[in-house]
Every structure is written in C-alpha cells, then in structure tokens.
PDB file of N, CA and C in Angstrom:
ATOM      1  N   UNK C 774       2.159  11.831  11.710  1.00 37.00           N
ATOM      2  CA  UNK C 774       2.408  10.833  12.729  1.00 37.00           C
ATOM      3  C   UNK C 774       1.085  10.364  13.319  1.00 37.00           C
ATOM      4  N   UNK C 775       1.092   9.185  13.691  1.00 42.00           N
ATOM      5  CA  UNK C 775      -0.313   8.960  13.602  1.00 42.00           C
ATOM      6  C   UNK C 775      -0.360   9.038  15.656  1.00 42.00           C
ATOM      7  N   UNK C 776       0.970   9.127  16.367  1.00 41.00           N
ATOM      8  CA  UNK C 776       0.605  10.176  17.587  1.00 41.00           C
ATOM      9  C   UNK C 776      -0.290  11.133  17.739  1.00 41.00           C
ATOM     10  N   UNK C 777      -0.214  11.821  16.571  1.00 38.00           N
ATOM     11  CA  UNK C 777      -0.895  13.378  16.749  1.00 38.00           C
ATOM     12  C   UNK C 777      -2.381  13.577  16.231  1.00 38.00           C
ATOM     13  N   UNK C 778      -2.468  12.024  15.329  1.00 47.00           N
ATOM     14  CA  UNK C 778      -3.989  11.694  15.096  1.00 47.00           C
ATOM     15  C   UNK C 778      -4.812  11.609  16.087  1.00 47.00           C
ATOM     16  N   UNK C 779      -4.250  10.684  17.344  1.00 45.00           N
ATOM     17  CA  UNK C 779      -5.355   9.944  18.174  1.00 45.00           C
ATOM     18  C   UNK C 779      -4.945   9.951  19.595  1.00 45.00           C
ATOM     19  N   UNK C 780      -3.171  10.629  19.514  1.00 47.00           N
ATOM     20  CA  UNK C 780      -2.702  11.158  20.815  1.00 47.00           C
ATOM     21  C   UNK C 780      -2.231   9.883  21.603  1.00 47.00           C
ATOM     22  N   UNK C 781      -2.332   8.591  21.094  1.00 50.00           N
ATOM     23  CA  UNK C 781      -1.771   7.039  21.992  1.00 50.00           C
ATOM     24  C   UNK C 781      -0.939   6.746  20.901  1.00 50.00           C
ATOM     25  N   UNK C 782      -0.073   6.460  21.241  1.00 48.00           N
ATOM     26  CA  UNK C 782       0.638   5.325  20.285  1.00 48.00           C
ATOM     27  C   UNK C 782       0.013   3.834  20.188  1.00 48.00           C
ATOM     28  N   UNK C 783       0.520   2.874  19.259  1.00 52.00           N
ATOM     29  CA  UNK C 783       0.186   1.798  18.974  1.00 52.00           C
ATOM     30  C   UNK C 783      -1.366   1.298  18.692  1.00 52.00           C
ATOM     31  N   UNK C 784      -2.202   2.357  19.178  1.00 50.00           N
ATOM     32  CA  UNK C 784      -3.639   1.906  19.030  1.00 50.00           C
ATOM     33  C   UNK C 784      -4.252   2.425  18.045  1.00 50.00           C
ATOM     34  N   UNK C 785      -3.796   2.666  16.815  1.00 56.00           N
ATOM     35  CA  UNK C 785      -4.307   3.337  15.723  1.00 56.00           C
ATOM     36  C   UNK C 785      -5.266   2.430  14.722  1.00 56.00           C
ATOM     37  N   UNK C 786      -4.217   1.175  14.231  1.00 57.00           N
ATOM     38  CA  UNK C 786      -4.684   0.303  13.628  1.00 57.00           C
ATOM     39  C   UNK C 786      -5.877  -0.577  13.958  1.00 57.00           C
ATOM     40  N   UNK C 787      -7.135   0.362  14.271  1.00 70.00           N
ATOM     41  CA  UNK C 787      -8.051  -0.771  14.227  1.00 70.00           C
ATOM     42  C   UNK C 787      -9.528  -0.035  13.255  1.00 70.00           C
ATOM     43  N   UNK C 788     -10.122  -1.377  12.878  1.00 74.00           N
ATOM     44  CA  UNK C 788     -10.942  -1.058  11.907  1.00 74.00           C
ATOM     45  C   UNK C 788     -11.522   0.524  11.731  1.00 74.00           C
ATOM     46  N   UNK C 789     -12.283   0.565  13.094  1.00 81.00           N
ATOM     47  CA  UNK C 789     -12.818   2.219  13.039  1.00 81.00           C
ATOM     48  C   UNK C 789     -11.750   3.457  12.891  1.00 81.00           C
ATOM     49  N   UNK C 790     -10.973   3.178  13.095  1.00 82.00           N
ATOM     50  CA  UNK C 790      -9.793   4.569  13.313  1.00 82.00           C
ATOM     51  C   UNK C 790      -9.331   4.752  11.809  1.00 82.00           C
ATOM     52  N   UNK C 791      -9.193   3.655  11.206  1.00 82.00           N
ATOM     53  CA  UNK C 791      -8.660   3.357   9.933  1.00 82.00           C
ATOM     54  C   UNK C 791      -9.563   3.988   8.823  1.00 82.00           C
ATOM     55  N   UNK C 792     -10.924   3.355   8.749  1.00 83.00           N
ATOM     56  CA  UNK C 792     -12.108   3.769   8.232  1.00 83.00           C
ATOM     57  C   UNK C 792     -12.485   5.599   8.214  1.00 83.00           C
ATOM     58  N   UNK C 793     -11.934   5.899   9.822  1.00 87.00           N
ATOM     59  CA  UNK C 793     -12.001   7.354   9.745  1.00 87.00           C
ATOM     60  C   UNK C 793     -11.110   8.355   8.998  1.00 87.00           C
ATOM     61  N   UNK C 794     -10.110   7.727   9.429  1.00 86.00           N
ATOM     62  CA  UNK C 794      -8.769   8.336   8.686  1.00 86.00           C
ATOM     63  C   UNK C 794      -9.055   8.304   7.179  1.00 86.00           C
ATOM     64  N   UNK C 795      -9.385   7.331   6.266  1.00 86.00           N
ATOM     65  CA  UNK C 795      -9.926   7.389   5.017  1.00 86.00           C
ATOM     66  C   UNK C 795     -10.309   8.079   5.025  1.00 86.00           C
ATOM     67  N   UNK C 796     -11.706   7.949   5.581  1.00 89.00           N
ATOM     68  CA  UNK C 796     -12.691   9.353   5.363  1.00 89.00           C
ATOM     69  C   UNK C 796     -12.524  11.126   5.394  1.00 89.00           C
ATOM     70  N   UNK C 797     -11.224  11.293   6.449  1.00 91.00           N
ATOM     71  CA  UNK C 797     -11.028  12.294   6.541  1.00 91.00           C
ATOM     72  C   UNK C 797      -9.840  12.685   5.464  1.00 91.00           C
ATOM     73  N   UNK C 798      -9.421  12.040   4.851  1.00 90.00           N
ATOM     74  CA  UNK C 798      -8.450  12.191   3.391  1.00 90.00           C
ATOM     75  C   UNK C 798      -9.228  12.162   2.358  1.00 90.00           C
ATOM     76  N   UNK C 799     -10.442  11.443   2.139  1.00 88.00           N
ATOM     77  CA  UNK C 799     -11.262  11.910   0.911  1.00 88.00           C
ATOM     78  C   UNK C 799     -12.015  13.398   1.187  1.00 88.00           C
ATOM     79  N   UNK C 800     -12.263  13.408   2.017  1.00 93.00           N
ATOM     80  CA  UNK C 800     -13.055  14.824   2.225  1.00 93.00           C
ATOM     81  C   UNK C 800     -11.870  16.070   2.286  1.00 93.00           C
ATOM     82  N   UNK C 801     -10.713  15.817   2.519  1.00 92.00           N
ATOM     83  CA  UNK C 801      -9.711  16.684   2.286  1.00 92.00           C
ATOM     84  C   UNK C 801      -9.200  16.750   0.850  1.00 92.00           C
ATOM     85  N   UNK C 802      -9.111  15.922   0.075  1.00 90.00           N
ATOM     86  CA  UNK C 802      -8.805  15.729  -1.321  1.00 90.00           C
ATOM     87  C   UNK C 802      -9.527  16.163  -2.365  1.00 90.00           C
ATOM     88  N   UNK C 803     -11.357  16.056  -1.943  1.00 92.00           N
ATOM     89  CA  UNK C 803     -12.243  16.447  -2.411  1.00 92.00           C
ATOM     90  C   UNK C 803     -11.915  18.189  -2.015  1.00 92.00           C
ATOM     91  N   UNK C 804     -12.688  18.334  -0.898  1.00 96.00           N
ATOM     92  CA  UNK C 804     -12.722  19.797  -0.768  1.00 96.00           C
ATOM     93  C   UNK C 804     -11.481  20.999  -1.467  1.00 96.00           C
ATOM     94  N   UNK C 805      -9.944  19.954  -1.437  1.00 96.00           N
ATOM     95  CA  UNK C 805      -9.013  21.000  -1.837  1.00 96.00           C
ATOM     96  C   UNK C 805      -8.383  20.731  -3.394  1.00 96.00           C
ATOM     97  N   UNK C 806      -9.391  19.868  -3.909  1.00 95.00           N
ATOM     98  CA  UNK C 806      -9.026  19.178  -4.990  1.00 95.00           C
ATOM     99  C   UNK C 806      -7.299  18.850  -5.305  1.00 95.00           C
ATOM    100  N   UNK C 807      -7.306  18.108  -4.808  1.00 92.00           N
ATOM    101  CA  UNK C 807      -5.289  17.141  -4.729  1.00 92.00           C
ATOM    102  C   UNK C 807      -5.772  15.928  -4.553  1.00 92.00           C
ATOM    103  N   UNK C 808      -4.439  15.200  -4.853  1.00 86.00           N
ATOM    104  CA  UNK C 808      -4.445  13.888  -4.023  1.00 86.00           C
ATOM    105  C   UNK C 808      -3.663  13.735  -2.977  1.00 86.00           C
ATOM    106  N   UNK C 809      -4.264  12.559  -2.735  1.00 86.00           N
ATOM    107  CA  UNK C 809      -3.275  12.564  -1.012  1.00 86.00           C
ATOM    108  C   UNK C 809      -3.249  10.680  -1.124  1.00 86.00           C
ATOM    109  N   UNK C 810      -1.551  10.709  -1.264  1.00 84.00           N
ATOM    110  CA  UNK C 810      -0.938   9.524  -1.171  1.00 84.00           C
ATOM    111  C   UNK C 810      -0.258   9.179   0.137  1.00 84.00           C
ATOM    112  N   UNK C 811      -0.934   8.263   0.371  1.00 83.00           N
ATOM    113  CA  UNK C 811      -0.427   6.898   1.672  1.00 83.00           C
ATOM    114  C   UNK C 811      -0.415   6.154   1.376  1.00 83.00           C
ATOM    115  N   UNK C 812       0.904   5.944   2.494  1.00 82.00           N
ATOM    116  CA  UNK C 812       1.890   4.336   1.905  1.00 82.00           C
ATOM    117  C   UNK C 812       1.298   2.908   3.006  1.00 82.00           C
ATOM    118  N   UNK C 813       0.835   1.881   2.505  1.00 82.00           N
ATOM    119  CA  UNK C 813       0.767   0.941   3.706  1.00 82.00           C
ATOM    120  C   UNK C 813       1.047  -0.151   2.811  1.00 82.00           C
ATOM    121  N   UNK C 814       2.564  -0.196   3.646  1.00 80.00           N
ATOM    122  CA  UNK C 814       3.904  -0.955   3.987  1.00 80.00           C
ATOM    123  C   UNK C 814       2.656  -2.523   3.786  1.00 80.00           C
ATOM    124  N   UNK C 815       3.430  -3.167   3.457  1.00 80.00           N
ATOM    125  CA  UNK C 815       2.759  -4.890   3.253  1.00 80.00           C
ATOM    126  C   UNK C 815       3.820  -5.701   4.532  1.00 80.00           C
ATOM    127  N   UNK C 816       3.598  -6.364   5.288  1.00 85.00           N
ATOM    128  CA  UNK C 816       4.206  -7.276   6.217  1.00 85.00           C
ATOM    129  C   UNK C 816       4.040  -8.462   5.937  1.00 85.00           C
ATOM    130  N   UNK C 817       4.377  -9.256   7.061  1.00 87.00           N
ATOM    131  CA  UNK C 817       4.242 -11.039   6.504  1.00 87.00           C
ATOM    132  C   UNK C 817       3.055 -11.175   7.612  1.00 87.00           C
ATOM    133  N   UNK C 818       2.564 -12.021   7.045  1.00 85.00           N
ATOM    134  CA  UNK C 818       1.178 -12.861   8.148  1.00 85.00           C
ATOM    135  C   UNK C 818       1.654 -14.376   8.270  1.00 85.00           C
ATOM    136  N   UNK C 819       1.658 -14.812   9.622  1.00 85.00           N
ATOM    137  CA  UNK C 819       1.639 -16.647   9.836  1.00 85.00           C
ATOM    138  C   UNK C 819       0.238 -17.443   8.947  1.00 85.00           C
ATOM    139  N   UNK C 820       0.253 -18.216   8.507  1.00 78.00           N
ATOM    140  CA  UNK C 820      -1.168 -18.715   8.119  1.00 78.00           C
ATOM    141  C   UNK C 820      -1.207 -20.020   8.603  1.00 78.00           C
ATOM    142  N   UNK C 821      -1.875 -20.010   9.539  1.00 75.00           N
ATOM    143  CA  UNK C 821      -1.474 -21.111  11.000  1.00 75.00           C
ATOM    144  C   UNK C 821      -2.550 -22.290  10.099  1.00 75.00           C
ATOM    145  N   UNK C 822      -2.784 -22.090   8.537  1.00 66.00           N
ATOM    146  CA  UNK C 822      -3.723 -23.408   8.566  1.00 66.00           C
ATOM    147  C   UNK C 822      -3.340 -24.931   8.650  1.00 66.00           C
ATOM    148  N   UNK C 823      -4.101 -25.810   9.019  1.00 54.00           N
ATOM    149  CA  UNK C 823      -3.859 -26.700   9.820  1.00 54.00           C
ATOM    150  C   UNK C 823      -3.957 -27.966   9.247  1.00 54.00           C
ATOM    151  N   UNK C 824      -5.229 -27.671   8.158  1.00 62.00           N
ATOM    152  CA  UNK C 824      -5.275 -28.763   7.502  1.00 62.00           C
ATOM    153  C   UNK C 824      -4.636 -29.444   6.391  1.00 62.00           C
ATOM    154  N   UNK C 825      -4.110 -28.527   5.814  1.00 61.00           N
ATOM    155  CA  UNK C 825      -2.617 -28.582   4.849  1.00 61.00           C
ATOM    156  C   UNK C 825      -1.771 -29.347   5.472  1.00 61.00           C
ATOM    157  N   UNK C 826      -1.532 -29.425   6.806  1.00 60.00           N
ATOM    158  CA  UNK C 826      -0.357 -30.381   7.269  1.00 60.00           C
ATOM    159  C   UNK C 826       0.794 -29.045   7.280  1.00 60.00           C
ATOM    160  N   UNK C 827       0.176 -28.223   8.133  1.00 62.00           N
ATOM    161  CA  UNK C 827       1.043 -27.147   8.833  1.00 62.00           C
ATOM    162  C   UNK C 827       0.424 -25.135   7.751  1.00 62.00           C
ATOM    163  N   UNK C 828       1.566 -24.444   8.076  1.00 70.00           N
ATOM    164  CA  UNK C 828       0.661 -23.129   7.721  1.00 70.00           C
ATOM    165  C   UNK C 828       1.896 -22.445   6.913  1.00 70.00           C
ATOM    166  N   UNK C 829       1.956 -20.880   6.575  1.00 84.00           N
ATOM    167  CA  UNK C 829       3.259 -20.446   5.458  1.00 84.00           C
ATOM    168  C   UNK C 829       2.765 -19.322   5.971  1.00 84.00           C
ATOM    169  N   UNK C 830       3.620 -18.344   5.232  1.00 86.00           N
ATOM    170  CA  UNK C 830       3.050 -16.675   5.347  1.00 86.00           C
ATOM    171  C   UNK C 830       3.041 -16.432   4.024  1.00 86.00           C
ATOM    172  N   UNK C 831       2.610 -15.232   4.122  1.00 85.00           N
ATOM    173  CA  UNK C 831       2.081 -14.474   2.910  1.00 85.00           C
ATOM    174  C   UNK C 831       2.000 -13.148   3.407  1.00 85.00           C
ATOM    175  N   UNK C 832       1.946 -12.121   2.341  1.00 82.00           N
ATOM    176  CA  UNK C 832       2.046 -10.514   2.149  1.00 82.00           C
ATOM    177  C   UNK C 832       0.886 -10.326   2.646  1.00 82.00           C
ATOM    178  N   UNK C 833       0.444  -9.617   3.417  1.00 83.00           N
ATOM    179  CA  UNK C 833      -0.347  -8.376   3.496  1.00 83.00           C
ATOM    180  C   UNK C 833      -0.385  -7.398   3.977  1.00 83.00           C
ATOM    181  N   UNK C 834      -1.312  -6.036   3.404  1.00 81.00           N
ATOM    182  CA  UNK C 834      -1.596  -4.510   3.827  1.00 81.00           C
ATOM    183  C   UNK C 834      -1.366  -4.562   5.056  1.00 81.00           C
ATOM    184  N   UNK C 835      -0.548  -3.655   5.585  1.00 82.00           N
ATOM    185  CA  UNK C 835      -0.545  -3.681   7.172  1.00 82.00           C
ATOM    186  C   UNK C 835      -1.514  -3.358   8.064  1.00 82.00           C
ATOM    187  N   UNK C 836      -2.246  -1.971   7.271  1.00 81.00           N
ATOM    188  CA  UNK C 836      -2.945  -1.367   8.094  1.00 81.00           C
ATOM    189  C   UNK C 836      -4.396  -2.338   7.463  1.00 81.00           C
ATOM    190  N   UNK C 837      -4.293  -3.314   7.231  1.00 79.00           N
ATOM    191  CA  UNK C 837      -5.491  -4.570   6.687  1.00 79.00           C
ATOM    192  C   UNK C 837      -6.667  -4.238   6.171  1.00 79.00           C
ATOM    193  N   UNK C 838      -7.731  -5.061   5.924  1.00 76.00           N
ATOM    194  CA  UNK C 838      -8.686  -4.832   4.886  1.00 76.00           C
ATOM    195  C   UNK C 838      -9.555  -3.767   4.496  1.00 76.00           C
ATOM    196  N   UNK C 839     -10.152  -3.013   6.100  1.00 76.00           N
ATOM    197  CA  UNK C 839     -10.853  -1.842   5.842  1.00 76.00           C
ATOM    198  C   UNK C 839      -9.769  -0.724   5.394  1.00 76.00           C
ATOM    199  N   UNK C 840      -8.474  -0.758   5.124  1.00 78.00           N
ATOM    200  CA  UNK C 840      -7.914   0.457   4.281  1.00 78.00           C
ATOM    201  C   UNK C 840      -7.719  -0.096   3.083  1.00 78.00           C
ATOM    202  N   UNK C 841      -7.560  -1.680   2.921  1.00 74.00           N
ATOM    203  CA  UNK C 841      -7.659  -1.599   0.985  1.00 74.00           C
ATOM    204  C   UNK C 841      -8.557  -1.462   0.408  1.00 74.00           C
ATOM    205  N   UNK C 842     -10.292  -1.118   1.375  1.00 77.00           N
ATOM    206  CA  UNK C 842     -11.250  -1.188   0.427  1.00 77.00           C
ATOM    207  C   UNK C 842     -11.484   0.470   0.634  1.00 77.00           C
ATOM    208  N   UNK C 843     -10.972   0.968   1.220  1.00 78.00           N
ATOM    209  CA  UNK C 843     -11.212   2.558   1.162  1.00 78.00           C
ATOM    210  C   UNK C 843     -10.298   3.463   0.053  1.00 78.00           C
ATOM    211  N   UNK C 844      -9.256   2.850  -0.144  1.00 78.00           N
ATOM    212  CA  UNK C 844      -8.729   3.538  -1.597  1.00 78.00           C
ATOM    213  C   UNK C 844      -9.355   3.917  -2.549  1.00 78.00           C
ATOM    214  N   UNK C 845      -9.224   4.438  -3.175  1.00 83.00           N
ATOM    215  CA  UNK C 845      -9.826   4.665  -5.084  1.00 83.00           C
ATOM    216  C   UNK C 845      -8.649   4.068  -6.293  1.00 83.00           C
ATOM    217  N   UNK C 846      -7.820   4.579  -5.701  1.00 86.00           N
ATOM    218  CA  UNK C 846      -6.849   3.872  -6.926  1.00 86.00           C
ATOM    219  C   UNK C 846      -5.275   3.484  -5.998  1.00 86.00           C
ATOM    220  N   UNK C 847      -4.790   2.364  -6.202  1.00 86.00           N
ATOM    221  CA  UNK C 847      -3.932   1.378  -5.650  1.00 86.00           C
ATOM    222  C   UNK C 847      -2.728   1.709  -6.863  1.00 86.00           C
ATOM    223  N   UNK C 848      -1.497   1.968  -6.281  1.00 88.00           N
ATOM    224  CA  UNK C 848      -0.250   1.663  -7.072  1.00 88.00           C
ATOM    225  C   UNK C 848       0.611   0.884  -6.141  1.00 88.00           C
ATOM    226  N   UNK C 849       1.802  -0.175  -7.316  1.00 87.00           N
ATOM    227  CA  UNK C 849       2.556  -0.426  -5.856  1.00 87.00           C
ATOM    228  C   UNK C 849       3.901   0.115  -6.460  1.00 87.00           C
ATOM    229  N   UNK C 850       4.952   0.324  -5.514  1.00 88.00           N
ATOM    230  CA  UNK C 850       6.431   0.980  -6.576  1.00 88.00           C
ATOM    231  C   UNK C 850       6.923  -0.139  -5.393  1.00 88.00           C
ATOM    232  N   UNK C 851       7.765  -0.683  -6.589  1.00 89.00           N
ATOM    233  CA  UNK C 851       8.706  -1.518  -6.377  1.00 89.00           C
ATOM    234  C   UNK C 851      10.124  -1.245  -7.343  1.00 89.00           C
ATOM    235  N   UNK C 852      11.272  -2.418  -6.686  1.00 86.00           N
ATOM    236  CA  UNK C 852      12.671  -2.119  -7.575  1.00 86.00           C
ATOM    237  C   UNK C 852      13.151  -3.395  -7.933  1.00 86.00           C
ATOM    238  N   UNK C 853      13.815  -3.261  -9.373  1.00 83.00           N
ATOM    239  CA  UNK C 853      14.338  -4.982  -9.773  1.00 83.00           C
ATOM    240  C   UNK C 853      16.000  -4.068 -10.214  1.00 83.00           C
ATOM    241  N   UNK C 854      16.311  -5.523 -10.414  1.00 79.00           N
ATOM    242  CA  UNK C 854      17.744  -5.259 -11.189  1.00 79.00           C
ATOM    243  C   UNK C 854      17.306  -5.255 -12.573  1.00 79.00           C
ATOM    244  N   UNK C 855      17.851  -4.206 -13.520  1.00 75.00           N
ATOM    245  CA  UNK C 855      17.605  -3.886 -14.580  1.00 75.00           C
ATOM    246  C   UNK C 855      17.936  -5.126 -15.711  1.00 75.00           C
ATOM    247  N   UNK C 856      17.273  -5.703 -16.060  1.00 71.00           N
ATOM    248  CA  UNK C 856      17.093  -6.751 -17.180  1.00 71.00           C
ATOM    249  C   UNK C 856      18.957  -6.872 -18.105  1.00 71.00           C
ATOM    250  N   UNK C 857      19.331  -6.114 -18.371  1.00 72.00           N
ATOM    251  CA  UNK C 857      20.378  -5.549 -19.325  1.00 72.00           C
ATOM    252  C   UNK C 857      21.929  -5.617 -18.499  1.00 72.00           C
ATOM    253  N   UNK C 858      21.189  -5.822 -17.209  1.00 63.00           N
ATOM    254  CA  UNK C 858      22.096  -5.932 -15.848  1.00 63.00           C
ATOM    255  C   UNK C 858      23.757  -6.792 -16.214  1.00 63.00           C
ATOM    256  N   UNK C 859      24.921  -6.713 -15.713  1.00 62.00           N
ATOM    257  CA  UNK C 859      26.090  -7.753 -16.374  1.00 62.00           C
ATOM    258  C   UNK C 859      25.517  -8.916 -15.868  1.00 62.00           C
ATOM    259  N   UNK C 860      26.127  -9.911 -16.042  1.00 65.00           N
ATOM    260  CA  UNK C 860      26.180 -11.634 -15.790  1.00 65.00           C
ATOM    261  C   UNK C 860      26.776 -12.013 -14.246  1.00 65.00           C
ATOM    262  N   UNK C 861      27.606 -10.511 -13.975  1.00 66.00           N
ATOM    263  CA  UNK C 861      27.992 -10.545 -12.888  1.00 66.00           C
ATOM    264  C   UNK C 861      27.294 -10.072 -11.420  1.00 66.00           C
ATOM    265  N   UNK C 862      26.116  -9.686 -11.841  1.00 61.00           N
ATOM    266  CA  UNK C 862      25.235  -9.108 -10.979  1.00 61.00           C
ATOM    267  C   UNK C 862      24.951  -7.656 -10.958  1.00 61.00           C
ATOM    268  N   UNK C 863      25.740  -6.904 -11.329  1.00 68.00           N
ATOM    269  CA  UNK C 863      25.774  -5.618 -11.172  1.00 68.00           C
ATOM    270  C   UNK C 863      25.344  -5.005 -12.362  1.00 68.00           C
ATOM    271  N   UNK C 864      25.358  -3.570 -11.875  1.00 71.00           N
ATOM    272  CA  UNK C 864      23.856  -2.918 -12.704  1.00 71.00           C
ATOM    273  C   UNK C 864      23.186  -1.987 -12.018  1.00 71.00           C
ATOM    274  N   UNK C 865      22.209  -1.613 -12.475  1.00 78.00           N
ATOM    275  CA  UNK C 865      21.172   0.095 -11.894  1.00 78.00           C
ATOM    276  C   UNK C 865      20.174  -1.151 -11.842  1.00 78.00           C
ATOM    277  N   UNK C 866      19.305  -0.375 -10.631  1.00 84.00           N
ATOM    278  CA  UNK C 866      17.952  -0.607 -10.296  1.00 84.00           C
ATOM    279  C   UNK C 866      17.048  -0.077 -11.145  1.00 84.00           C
ATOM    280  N   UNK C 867      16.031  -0.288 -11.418  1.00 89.00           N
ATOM    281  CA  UNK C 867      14.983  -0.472 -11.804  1.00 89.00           C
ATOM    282  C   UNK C 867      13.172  -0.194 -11.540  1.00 89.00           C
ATOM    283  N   UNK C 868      13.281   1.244 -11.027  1.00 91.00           N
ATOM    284  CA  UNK C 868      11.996   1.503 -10.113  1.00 91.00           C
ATOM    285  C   UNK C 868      10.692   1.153 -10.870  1.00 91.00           C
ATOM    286  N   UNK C 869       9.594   0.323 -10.499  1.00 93.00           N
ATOM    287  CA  UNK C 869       8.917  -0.086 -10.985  1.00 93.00           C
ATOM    288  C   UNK C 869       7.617   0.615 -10.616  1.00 93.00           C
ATOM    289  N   UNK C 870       6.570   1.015 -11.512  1.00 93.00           N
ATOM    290  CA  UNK C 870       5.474   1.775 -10.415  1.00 93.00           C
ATOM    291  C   UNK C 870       4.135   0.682 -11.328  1.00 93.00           C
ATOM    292  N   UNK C 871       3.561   0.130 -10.381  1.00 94.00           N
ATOM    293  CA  UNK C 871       2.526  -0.520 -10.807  1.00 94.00           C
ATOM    294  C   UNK C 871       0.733  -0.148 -10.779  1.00 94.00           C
ATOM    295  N   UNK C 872       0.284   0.407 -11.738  1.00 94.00           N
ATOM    296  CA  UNK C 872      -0.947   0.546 -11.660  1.00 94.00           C
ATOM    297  C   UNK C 872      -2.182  -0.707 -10.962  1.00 94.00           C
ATOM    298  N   UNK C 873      -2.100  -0.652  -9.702  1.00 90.00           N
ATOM    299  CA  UNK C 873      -2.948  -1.911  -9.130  1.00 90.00           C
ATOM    300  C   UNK C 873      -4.527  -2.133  -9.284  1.00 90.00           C
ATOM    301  N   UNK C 874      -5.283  -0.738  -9.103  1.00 88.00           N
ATOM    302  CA  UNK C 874      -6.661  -0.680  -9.042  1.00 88.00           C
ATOM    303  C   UNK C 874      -6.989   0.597  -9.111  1.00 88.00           C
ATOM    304  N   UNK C 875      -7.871   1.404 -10.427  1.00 90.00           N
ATOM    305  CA  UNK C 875      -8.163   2.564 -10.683  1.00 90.00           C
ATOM    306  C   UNK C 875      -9.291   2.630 -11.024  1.00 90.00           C
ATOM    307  N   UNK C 876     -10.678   3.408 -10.653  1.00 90.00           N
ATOM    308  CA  UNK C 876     -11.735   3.329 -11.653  1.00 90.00           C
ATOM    309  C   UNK C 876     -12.311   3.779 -12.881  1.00 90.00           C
ATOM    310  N   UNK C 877     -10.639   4.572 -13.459  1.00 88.00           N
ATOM    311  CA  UNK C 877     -10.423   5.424 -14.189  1.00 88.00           C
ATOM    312  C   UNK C 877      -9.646   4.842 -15.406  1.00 88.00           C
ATOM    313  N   UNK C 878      -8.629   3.726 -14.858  1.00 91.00           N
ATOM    314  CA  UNK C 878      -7.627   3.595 -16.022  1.00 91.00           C
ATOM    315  C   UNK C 878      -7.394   2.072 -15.662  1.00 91.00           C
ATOM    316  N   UNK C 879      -6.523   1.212 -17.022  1.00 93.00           N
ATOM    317  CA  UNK C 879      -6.465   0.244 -17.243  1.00 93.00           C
ATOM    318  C   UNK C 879      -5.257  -0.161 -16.010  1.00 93.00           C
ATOM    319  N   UNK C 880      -5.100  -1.295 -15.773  1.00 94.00           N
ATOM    320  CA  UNK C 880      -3.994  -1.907 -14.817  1.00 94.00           C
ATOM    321  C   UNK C 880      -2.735  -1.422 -16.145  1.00 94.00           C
ATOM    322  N   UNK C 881      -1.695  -1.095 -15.165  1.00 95.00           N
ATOM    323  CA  UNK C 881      -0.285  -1.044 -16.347  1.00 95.00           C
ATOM    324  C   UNK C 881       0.768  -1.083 -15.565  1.00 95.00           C
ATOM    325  N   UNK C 882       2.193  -0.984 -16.022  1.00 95.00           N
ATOM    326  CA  UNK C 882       3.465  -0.851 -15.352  1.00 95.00           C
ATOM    327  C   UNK C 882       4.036   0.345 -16.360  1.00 95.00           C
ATOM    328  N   UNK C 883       5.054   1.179 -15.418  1.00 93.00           N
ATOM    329  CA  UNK C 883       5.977   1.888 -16.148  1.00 93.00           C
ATOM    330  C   UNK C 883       7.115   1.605 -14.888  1.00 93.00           C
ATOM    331  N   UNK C 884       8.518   1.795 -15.863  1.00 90.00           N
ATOM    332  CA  UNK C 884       9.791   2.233 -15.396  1.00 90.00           C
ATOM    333  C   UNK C 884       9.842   3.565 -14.963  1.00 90.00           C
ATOM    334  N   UNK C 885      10.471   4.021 -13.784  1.00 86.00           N
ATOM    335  CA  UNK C 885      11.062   5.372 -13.929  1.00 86.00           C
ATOM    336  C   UNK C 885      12.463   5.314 -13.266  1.00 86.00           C
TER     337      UNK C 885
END
C-alpha cells in the first residue's frame, strides 16, 4: 500500500517518490535475486490541444513518465474474445501477455 510507503495518502505520485520507489525495487531484486512485478494501471489523459480545432484523450501510465523509464522490461496482459469465438458473440477469453520492452529478448505475444 503505498500508505505505508510514505505514511499520506494521495501524495505518492510525484516524480521523486516514484524514482525512489524504483530504486528501492531494483536494489531489492538485485540483492535477493527475484523479480518484482508492478502493475501501473494506464488511465485516460484530456489532450486539451488547441490547434487541431479542439483536443481527444489518449492512454497513459498512471504513475507517468519517470516510472516508464525506470523499468527494465515492460509487459502488458490484456484479454480479447477468442478469434474461433460463435457469430453470436460468445466464447472464452483470451489472455494476452505482451512482451513490450526487454533488453534481453525480442518484442512477442503469447496466449495463456
């Protein structure tokens, strides 16, 4: 809980706190050799631009830029309706896990 990180609610998300928190998960991952997976949820952003003749939203990282550049390797898991699905809509889901950014391995997708 990120209460028990910094002891306030709501004031977590800002650049330095974020940056630290990285830091203190690589040095925990390192030292105990594991990984340590965190999730940050994608939200909508307004994009108030103006000169377009008004603005749209778009996806992004919640906890924003200084935690997507502190990762090492990015997956995203997502779910579709299974391709094979009836005509009628129905059908099994489809968990999707997407290899986003690794410095180790090629971009890929698998089913599970």
């Amino acid at each position: 809980s990120i209460r028990l990180i910094n002891g306030k609610s709501g004031s977590f998300s800002t650049s330095p706190n974020v940056t630290r928190l990285a830091t203190l998960l690589i040095e925990i991952a390192s030292e105990f050799d594991l990984a340590v997976v965190a999730i940050n949820h994608l939200t909508t952003k307004i994009d108030k631009d103006t000169k377009n003749g008004g603005g749209g939203t778009k996806l992004v990282p919640a906890l924003g830029e200084s935690w997507a550049h502190a990762v090492i390797s990015r997956i995203m898991i997502d779910h579709r309706l299974h391709p094979e699905s009836s005509a009628d809509g129905t059908g099994r889901d489809v968990r999707i896990c997407t290899l986003i950014k690794s410095p180790h391995k090629p971009q890929g997708t698998a089913e599970f």
